[in-house]
PDB file of C-alpha atoms in Angstrom:
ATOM      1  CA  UNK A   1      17.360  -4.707 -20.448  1.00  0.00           C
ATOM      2  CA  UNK A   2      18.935  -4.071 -17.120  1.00  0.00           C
ATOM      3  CA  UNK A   3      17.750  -2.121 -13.924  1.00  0.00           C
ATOM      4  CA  UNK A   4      16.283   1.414 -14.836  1.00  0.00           C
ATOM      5  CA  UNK A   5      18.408   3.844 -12.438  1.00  0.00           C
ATOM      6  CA  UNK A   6      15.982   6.807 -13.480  1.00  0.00           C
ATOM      7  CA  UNK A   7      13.081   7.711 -11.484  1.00  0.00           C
ATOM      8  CA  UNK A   8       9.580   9.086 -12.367  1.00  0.00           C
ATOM      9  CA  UNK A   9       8.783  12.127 -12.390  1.00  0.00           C
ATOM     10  CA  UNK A  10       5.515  12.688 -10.455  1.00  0.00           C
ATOM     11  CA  UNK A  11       3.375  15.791  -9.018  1.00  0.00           C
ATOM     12  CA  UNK A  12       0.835  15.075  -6.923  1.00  0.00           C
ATOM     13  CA  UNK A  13      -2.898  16.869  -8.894  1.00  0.00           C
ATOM     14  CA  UNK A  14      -4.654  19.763  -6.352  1.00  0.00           C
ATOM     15  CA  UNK A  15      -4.456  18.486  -2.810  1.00  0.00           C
ATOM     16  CA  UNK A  16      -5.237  21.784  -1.025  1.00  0.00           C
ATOM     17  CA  UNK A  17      -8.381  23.400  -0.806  1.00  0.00           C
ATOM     18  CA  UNK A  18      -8.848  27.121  -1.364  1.00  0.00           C
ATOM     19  CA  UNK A  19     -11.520  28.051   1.076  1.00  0.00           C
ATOM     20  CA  UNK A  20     -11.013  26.783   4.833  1.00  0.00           C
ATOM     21  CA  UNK A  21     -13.034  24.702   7.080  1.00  0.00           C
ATOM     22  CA  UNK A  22     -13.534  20.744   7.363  1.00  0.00           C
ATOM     23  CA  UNK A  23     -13.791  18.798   4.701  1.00  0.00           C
ATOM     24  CA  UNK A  24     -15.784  15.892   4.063  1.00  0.00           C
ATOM     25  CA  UNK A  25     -14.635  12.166   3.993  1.00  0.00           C
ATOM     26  CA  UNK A  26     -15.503  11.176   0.874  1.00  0.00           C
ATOM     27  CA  UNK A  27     -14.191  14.906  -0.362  1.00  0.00           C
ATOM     28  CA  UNK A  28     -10.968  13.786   0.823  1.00  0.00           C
ATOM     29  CA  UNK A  29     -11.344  10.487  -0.309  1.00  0.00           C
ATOM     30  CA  UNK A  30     -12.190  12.002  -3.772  1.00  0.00           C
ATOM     31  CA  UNK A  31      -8.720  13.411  -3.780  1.00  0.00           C
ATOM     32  CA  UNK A  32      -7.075  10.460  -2.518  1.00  0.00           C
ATOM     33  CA  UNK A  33      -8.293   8.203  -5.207  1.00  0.00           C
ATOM     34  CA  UNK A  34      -8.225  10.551  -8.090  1.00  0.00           C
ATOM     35  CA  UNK A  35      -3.964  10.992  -6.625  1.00  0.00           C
ATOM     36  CA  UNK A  36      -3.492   7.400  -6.445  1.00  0.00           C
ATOM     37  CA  UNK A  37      -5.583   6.607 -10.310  1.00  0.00           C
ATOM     38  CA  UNK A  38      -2.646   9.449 -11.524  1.00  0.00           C
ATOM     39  CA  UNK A  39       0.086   7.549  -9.827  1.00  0.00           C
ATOM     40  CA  UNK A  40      -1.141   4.196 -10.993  1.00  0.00           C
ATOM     41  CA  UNK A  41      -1.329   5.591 -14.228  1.00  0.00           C
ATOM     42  CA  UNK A  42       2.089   7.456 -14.209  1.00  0.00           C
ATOM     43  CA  UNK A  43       4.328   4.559 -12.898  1.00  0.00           C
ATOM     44  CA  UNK A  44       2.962   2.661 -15.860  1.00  0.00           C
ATOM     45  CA  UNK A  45       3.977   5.335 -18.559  1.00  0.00           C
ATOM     46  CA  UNK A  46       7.148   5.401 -16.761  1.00  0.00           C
ATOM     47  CA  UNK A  47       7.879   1.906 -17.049  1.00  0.00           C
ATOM     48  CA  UNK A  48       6.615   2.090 -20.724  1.00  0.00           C
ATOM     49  CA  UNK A  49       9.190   4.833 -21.295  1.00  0.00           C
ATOM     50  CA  UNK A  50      11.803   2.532 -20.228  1.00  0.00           C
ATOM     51  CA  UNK A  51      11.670  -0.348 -22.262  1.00  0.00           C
ATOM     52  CA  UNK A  52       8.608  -2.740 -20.263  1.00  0.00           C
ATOM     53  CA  UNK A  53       6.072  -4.078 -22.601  1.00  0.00           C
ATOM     54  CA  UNK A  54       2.516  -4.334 -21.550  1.00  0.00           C
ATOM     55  CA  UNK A  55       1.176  -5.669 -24.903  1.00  0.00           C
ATOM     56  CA  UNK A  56      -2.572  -5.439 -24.316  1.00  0.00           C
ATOM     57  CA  UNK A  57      -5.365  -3.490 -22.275  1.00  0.00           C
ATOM     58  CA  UNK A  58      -6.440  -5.959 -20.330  1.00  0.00           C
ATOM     59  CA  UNK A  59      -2.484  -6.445 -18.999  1.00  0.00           C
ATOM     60  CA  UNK A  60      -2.173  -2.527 -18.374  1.00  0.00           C
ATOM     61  CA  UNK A  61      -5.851  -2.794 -16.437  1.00  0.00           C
ATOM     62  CA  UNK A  62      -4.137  -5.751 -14.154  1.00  0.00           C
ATOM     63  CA  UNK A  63      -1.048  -3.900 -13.697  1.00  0.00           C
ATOM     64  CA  UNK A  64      -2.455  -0.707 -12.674  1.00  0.00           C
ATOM     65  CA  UNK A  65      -5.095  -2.443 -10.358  1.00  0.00           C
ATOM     66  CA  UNK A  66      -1.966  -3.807  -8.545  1.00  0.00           C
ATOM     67  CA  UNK A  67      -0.489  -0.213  -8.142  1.00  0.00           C
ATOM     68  CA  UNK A  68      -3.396   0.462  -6.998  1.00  0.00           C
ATOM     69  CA  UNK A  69      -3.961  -2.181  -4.646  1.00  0.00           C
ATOM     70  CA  UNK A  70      -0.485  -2.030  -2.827  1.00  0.00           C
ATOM     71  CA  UNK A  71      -1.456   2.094  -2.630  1.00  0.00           C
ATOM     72  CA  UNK A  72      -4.558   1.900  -0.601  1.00  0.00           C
ATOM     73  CA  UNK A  73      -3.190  -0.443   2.060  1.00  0.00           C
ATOM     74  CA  UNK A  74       0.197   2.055   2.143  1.00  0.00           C
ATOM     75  CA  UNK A  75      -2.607   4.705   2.458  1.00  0.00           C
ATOM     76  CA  UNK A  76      -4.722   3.115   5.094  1.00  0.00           C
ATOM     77  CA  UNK A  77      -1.237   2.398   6.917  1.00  0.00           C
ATOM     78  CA  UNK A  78      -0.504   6.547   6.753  1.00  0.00           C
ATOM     79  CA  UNK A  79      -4.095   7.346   8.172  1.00  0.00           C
ATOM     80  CA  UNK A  80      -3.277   5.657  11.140  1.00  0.00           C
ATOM     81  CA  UNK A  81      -3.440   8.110  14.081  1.00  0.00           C
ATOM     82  CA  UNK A  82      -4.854  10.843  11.695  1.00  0.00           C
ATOM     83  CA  UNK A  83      -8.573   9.889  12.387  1.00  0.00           C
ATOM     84  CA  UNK A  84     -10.501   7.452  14.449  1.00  0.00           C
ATOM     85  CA  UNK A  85     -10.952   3.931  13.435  1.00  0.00           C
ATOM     86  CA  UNK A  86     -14.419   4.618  12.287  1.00  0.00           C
ATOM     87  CA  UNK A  87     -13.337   7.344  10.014  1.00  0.00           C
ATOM     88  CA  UNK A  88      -9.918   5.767   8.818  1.00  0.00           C
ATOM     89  CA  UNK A  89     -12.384   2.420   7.921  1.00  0.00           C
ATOM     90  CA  UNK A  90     -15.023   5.202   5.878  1.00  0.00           C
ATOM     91  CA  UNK A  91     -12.653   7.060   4.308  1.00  0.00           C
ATOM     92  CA  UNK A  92     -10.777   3.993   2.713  1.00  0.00           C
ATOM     93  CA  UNK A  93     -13.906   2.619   1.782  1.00  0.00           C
ATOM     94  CA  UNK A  94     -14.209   5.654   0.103  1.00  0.00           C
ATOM     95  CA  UNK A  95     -11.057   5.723  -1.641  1.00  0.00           C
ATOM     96  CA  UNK A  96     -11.938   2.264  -2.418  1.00  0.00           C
ATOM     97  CA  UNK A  97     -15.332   3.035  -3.885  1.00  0.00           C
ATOM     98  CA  UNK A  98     -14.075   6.105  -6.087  1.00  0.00           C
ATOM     99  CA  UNK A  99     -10.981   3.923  -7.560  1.00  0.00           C
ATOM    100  CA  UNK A 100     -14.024   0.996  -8.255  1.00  0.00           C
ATOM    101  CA  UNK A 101     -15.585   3.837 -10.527  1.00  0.00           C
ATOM    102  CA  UNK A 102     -12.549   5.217 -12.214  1.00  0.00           C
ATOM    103  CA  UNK A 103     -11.402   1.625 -13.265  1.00  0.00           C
ATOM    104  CA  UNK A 104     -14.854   0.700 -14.490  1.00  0.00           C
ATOM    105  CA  UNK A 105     -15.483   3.771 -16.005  1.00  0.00           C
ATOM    106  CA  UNK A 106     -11.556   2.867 -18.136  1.00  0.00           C
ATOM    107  CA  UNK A 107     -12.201  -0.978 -18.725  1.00  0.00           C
ATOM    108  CA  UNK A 108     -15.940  -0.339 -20.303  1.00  0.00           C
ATOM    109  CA  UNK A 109     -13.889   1.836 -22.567  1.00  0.00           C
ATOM    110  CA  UNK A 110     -11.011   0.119 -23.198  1.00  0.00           C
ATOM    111  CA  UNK A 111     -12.638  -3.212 -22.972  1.00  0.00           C
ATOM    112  CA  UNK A 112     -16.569  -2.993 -23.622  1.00  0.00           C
ATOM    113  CA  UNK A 113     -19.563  -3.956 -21.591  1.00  0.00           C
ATOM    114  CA  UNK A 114     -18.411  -6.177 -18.239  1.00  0.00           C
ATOM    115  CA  UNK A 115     -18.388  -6.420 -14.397  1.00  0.00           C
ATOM    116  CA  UNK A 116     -15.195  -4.428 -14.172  1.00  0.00           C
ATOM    117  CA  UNK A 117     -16.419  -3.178 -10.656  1.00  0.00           C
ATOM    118  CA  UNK A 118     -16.998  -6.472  -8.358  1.00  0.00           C
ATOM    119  CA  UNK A 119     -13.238  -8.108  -9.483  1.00  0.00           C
ATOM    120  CA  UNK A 120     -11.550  -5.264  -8.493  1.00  0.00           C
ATOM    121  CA  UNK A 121     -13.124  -4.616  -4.896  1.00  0.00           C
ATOM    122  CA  UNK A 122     -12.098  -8.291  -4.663  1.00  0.00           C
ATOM    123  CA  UNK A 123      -8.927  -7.858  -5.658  1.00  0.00           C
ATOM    124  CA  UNK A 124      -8.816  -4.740  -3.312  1.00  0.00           C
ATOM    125  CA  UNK A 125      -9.938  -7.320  -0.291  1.00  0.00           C
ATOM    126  CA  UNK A 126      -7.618 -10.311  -0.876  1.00  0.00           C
ATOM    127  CA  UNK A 127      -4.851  -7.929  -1.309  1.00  0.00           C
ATOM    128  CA  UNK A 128      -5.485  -5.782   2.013  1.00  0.00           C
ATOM    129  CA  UNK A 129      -5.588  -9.116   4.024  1.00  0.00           C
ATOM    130  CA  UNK A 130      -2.336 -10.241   2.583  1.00  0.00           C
ATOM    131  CA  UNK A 131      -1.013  -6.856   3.417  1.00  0.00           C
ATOM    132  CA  UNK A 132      -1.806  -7.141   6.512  1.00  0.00           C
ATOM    133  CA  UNK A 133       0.518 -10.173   7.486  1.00  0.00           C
ATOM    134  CA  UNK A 134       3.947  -7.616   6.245  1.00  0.00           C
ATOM    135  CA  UNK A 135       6.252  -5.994   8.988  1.00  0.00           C
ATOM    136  CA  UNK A 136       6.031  -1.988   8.362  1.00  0.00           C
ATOM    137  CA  UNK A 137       8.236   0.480  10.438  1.00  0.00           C
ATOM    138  CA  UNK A 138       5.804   3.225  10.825  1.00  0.00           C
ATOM    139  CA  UNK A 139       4.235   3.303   7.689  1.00  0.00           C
ATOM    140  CA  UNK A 140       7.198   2.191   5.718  1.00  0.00           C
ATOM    141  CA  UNK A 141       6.709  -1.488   3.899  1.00  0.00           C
ATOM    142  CA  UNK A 142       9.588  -3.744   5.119  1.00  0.00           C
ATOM    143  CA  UNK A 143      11.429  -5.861   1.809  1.00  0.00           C
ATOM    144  CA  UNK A 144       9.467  -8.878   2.590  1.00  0.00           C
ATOM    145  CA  UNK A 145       6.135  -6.603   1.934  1.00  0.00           C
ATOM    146  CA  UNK A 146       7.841  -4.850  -1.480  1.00  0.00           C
ATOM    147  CA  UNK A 147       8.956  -8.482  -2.780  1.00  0.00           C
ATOM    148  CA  UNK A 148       5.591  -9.687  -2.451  1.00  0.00           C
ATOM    149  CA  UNK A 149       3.799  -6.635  -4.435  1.00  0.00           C
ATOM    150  CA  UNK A 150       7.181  -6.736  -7.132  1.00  0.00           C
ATOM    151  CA  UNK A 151       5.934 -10.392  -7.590  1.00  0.00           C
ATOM    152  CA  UNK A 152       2.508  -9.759  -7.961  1.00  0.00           C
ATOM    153  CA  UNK A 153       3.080  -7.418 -10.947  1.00  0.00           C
ATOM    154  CA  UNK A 154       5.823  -9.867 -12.122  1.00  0.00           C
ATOM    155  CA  UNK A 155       3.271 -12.130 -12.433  1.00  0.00           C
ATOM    156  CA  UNK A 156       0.815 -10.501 -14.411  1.00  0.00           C
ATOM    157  CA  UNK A 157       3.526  -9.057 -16.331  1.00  0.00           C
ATOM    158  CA  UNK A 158       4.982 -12.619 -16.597  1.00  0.00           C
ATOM    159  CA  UNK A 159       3.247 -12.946 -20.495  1.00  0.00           C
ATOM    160  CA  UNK A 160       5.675 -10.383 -22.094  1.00  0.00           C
ATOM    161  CA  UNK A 161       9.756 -10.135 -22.033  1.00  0.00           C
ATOM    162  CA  UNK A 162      10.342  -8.843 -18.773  1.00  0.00           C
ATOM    163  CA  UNK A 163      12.832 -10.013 -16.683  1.00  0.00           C
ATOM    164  CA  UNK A 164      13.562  -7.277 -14.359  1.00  0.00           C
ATOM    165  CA  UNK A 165      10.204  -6.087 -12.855  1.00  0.00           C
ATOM    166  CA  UNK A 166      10.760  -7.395  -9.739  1.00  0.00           C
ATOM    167  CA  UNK A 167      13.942  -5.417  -9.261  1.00  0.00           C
ATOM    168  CA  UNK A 168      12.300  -2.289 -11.592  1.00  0.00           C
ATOM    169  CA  UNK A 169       9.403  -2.225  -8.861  1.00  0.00           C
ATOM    170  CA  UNK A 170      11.442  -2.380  -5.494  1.00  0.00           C
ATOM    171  CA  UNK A 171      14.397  -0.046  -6.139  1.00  0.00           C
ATOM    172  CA  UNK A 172      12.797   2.616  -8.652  1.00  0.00           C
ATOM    173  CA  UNK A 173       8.785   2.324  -8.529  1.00  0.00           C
ATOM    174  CA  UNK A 174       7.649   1.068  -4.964  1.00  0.00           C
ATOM    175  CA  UNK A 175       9.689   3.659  -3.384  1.00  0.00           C
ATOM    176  CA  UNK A 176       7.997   6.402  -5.281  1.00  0.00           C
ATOM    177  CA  UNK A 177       4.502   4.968  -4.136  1.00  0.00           C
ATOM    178  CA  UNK A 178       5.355   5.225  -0.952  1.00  0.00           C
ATOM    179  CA  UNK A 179       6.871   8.863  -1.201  1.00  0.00           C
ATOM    180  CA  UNK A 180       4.083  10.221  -3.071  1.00  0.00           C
ATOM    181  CA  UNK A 181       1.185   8.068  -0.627  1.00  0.00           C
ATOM    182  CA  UNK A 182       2.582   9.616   2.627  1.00  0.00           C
ATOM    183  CA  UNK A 183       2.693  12.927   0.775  1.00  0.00           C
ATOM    184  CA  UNK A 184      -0.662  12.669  -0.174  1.00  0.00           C
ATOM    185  CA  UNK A 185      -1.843  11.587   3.035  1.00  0.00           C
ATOM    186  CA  UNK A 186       0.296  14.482   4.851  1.00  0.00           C
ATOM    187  CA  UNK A 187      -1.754  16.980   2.818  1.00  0.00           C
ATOM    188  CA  UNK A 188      -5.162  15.703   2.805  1.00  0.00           C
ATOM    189  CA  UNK A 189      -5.728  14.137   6.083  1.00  0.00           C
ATOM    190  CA  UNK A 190      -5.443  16.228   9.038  1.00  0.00           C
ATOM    191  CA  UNK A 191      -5.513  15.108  12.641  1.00  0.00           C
ATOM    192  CA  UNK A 192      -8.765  15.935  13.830  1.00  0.00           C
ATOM    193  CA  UNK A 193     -12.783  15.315  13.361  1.00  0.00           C
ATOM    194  CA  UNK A 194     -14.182  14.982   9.829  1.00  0.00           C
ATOM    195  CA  UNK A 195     -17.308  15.923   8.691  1.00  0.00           C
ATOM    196  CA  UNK A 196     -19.041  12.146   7.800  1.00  0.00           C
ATOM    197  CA  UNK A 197     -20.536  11.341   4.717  1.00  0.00           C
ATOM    198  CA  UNK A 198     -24.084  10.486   4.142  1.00  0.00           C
ATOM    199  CA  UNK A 199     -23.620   7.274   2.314  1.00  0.00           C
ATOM    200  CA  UNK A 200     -20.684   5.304   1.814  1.00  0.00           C
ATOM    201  CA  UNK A 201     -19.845   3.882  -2.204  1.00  0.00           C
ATOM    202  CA  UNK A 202     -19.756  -0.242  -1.633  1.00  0.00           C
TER     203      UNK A 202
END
């Protein structure tokens, strides 16, 4: 199999509202995460499509949690100047919170009974603070920063016979994450007070 020159084919679910007027946090949040599950989930399809195998659930679970990983920190990144630091902080702890759901919600059904939720807040939190160390221009991950997240989905991919994800995931997928993250963020987060949620999901 060599390098997929193709690239997915993603629209971005409802990111406007109809009626005017602020919106909540964790409304925008809501969006957010339910944008980033659907990118998660159609860069894996993609990469399906084009020859990758995944060979169980509990592979396509660690693969997408990845995705999804490398997303929030690109989307905490694009936030940056949008809202105050108490608000960017709330809002992807929100995004955070709802993605905790949605993957629990798909592992007890893919999977049966488990703690789905605590590993993959964990995951979330090692993965921001190696994030962190990465060069960005703006909001725009430098190589070093895409080699690292190609590897870490090499390496749970590492079981089946893939040799290319590391180039699959910098030159076709990664790029498309980014894209479609400062899209998303473009849309939903407006410079600006927010109205603040009650509570905040842990």
């Amino acid at each position: 199999m060599a390098i997929i020159s193709t690239r997915p084919s993603i629209a971005l679910v409802k990111t406007r509202w109809r009626k005017k007027g602020e919106r909540t946090l964790a409304e925008r949040a809501g969006v957010i995460g339910a944008n980033v599950w659907k990118i998660s989930s159609e860069i894996f399809k993609h990469m399906e499509k084009e020859g990758f195998r995944f060979g169980s659930d509990r592979l396509v679970t660690d693969v997408l949690s990845e995705f999804m990983a490398f997303m929030v920190q690109l989307a905490d990144r694009a936030v940056y100047g949008k809202l105050s630091e108490a608000d960017r902080a709330a809002l992807i702890g929100e995004v955070a919170g709802h993605l905790a759901s949605t993957m629990e919600n798909n592992q007890r059904d893919l999977l049966g009974p488990g703690e789905y939720r605590k590993p993959f807040i964990e995951l979330l939190n090692a993965r921001f603070g190696e994030y962190a160390g990465f060069a960005y221009a703006g909001v725009e991950p430098g190589y070093p920063c895409l080699r690292f997240f190609a590897t870490k989905v090499s390496d749970v991919m590492a079981s089946g016979d893939n040799k290319w994800v590391v180039e699959q995931m910098m030159d076709i997928e990664a790029p498309e994450m980014v894209r479609l993250v400062g899209k998303l963020i473009e849309q939903t987060v407006q410079a600006g007070p927010a109205v603040r949620p009650h509570a905040r999901p842990g």
